[in-house]
Amino acid sequence: MKIPFSYQTFSALLPNETTAIAYYTERHSTYCPGCNIRLTRPLRRRNPLLLRCPQCGKTVSVFTGTVFQGTRADLRYWLYTGMLFYFCKSHFPQFQLPHLLSIKSIKQEVGATSDQTMRRIYTTLRQLFDSTDEDDINFRNLIFQPLYLRAQQHRPFSLTYDKIHRRHPDRNADRGTTERDSRHRPNLG
């Protein structure tokens, strides 16, 4: 499948990692695991990812307890990939994600250098989007839905299936695909 919108378009929404972190912390609250109070004050101005509990003094990452926990990859890779997953789940719920998006195509689009990093992002987000747990659904709607809607306003997506296959079924025989195969391959572009 062709990627429905570019990483460059996405970067216009969140131009750097600092804006991506600000976007995330606007929508997701972090709580102290010991005191269970909401944490808002960063430990250091230079590092908005770490928060300190005013009661117990414990330092907590804004990603603690989420799918982003332990990551050192640029948060924009996670948000972009999650937004692509959200798009696919919203418009093509009958398809499984690996049939729509590949790790290689996302890695190429974002310009990532590590296969391992992109594989981790892809598999973790795939598990999140395949989950039927209410907390997982709420998390993905909280984080990825607003980004998806902002991106749609910035550049509307086109939703068309492969028109060539539908109009010219005889071309499918030349490529070794059947009419049924062509109907199950969405082409966004």
Tab-separated table of N, CA, C and O in Angstrom, residues 30-35 37-45 47-62 64:
chain	number	residue	atom	x	y	z
A	30	THR	N	0.507	12.010	33.619
A	30	THR	CA	1.394	11.045	34.274
A	30	THR	C	1.175	11.138	35.777
A	30	THR	O	1.084	12.230	36.332
A	31	TYR	N	1.089	9.982	36.408
A	31	TYR	CA	0.850	9.917	37.847
A	31	TYR	C	2.025	9.234	38.524
A	31	TYR	O	2.647	8.336	37.958
A	32	CYS	N	2.293	9.643	39.753
A	32	CYS	CA	3.337	9.016	40.554
A	32	CYS	C	2.871	7.601	40.900
A	32	CYS	O	1.764	7.419	41.412
A	33	PRO	N	3.699	6.580	40.638
A	33	PRO	CA	3.288	5.216	40.955
A	33	PRO	C	3.165	4.956	42.456
A	33	PRO	O	2.433	4.064	42.872
A	34	GLY	N	3.858	5.732	43.260
A	34	GLY	CA	3.800	5.540	44.716
A	34	GLY	C	2.662	6.304	45.373
A	34	GLY	O	1.916	5.764	46.190
A	35	CYS	N	2.513	7.576	45.013
A	35	CYS	CA	1.524	8.457	45.672
A	35	CYS	C	0.214	8.574	44.903
A	35	CYS	O	-0.772	9.066	45.431
A	37	ILE	N	-0.522	10.719	42.619
A	37	ILE	CA	-0.927	12.099	42.342
A	37	ILE	C	-0.438	12.484	40.956
A	37	ILE	O	0.569	11.956	40.461
A	38	ARG	N	-1.149	13.388	40.314
A	38	ARG	CA	-0.811	13.825	38.959
A	38	ARG	C	0.459	14.666	39.005
A	38	ARG	O	0.585	15.588	39.811
A	39	LEU	N	1.389	14.334	38.107
A	39	LEU	CA	2.658	15.045	38.040
A	39	LEU	C	2.652	16.015	36.869
A	39	LEU	O	2.272	15.641	35.760
A	40	THR	N	3.052	17.237	37.123
A	40	THR	CA	3.039	18.245	36.066
A	40	THR	C	4.364	18.976	35.925
A	40	THR	O	4.638	19.543	34.882
A	41	ARG	N	5.164	19.007	36.964
A	41	ARG	CA	6.383	19.812	36.952
A	41	ARG	C	7.584	18.978	36.486
A	41	ARG	O	7.930	17.980	37.115
A	42	PRO	N	8.237	19.405	35.391
A	42	PRO	CA	9.417	18.663	34.922
A	42	PRO	C	10.562	18.761	35.930
A	42	PRO	O	10.701	19.737	36.660
A	43	LEU	N	11.383	17.738	35.939
A	43	LEU	CA	12.567	17.708	36.793
A	43	LEU	C	13.551	18.796	36.363
A	43	LEU	O	14.092	19.522	37.179
A	44	ARG	N	13.755	18.908	35.041
A	44	ARG	CA	14.639	19.937	34.467
A	44	ARG	C	13.960	20.549	33.253
A	44	ARG	O	13.229	19.888	32.539
A	45	ARG	N	14.235	21.804	33.023
A	45	ARG	CA	13.648	22.469	31.849
A	45	ARG	C	14.143	21.846	30.552
A	45	ARG	O	13.403	21.752	29.575
A	47	ASN	N	14.849	18.795	30.000
A	47	ASN	CA	14.355	17.439	29.795
A	47	ASN	C	12.910	17.327	30.288
A	47	ASN	O	12.673	16.937	31.427
A	48	PRO	N	11.943	17.650	29.413
A	48	PRO	CA	10.535	17.598	29.836
A	48	PRO	C	9.991	16.182	29.986
A	48	PRO	O	8.853	15.996	30.388
A	49	LEU	N	10.817	15.168	29.696
A	49	LEU	CA	10.361	13.790	29.809
A	49	LEU	C	10.345	13.280	31.246
A	49	LEU	O	9.645	12.335	31.557
A	50	LEU	N	11.119	13.898	32.114
A	50	LEU	CA	11.194	13.442	33.498
A	50	LEU	C	10.427	14.384	34.418
A	50	LEU	O	10.609	15.602	34.362
A	51	LEU	N	9.588	13.793	35.266
A	51	LEU	CA	8.790	14.553	36.222
A	51	LEU	C	9.165	14.100	37.624
A	51	LEU	O	9.504	12.936	37.837
A	52	ARG	N	9.074	15.009	38.577
A	52	ARG	CA	9.384	14.666	39.965
A	52	ARG	C	8.132	14.824	40.807
A	52	ARG	O	7.420	15.815	40.713
A	53	CYS	N	7.894	13.830	41.648
A	53	CYS	CA	6.754	13.870	42.559
A	53	CYS	C	7.081	14.824	43.716
A	53	CYS	O	8.118	14.659	44.378
A	54	PRO	N	6.218	15.805	43.983
A	54	PRO	CA	6.482	16.745	45.071
A	54	PRO	C	6.324	16.112	46.463
A	54	PRO	O	6.889	16.598	47.430
A	55	GLN	N	5.598	14.993	46.549
A	55	GLN	CA	5.389	14.353	47.853
A	55	GLN	C	6.504	13.394	48.231
A	55	GLN	O	7.088	13.493	49.293
A	56	CYS	N	6.789	12.447	47.327
A	56	CYS	CA	7.783	11.417	47.678
A	56	CYS	C	9.135	11.642	47.027
A	56	CYS	O	10.100	10.966	47.367
A	57	GLY	N	9.234	12.570	46.065
A	57	GLY	CA	10.501	12.873	45.409
A	57	GLY	C	10.894	11.901	44.313
A	57	GLY	O	11.965	12.015	43.719
A	58	LYS	N	10.036	10.946	44.016
A	58	LYS	CA	10.321	9.945	42.985
A	58	LYS	C	10.336	10.612	41.600
A	58	LYS	O	9.502	11.467	41.307
A	59	THR	N	11.266	10.196	40.751
A	59	THR	CA	11.359	10.699	39.385
A	59	THR	C	10.678	9.692	38.457
A	59	THR	O	10.950	8.494	38.520
A	60	VAL	N	9.800	10.203	37.591
A	60	VAL	CA	9.008	9.350	36.704
A	60	VAL	C	9.059	9.920	35.289
A	60	VAL	O	8.990	11.131	35.098
A	61	SER	N	9.159	9.051	34.316
A	61	SER	CA	9.106	9.459	32.914
A	61	SER	C	7.653	9.676	32.507
A	61	SER	O	6.752	8.985	32.996
A	62	VAL	N	7.431	10.603	31.581
A	62	VAL	CA	6.068	10.818	31.079
A	62	VAL	C	5.569	9.600	30.308
A	62	VAL	O	4.378	9.461	30.081
A	64	THR	N	6.071	6.425	31.364
A	64	THR	CA	5.915	5.297	32.277
A	64	THR	C	4.517	4.692	32.156
A	64	THR	O	3.516	5.398	32.215
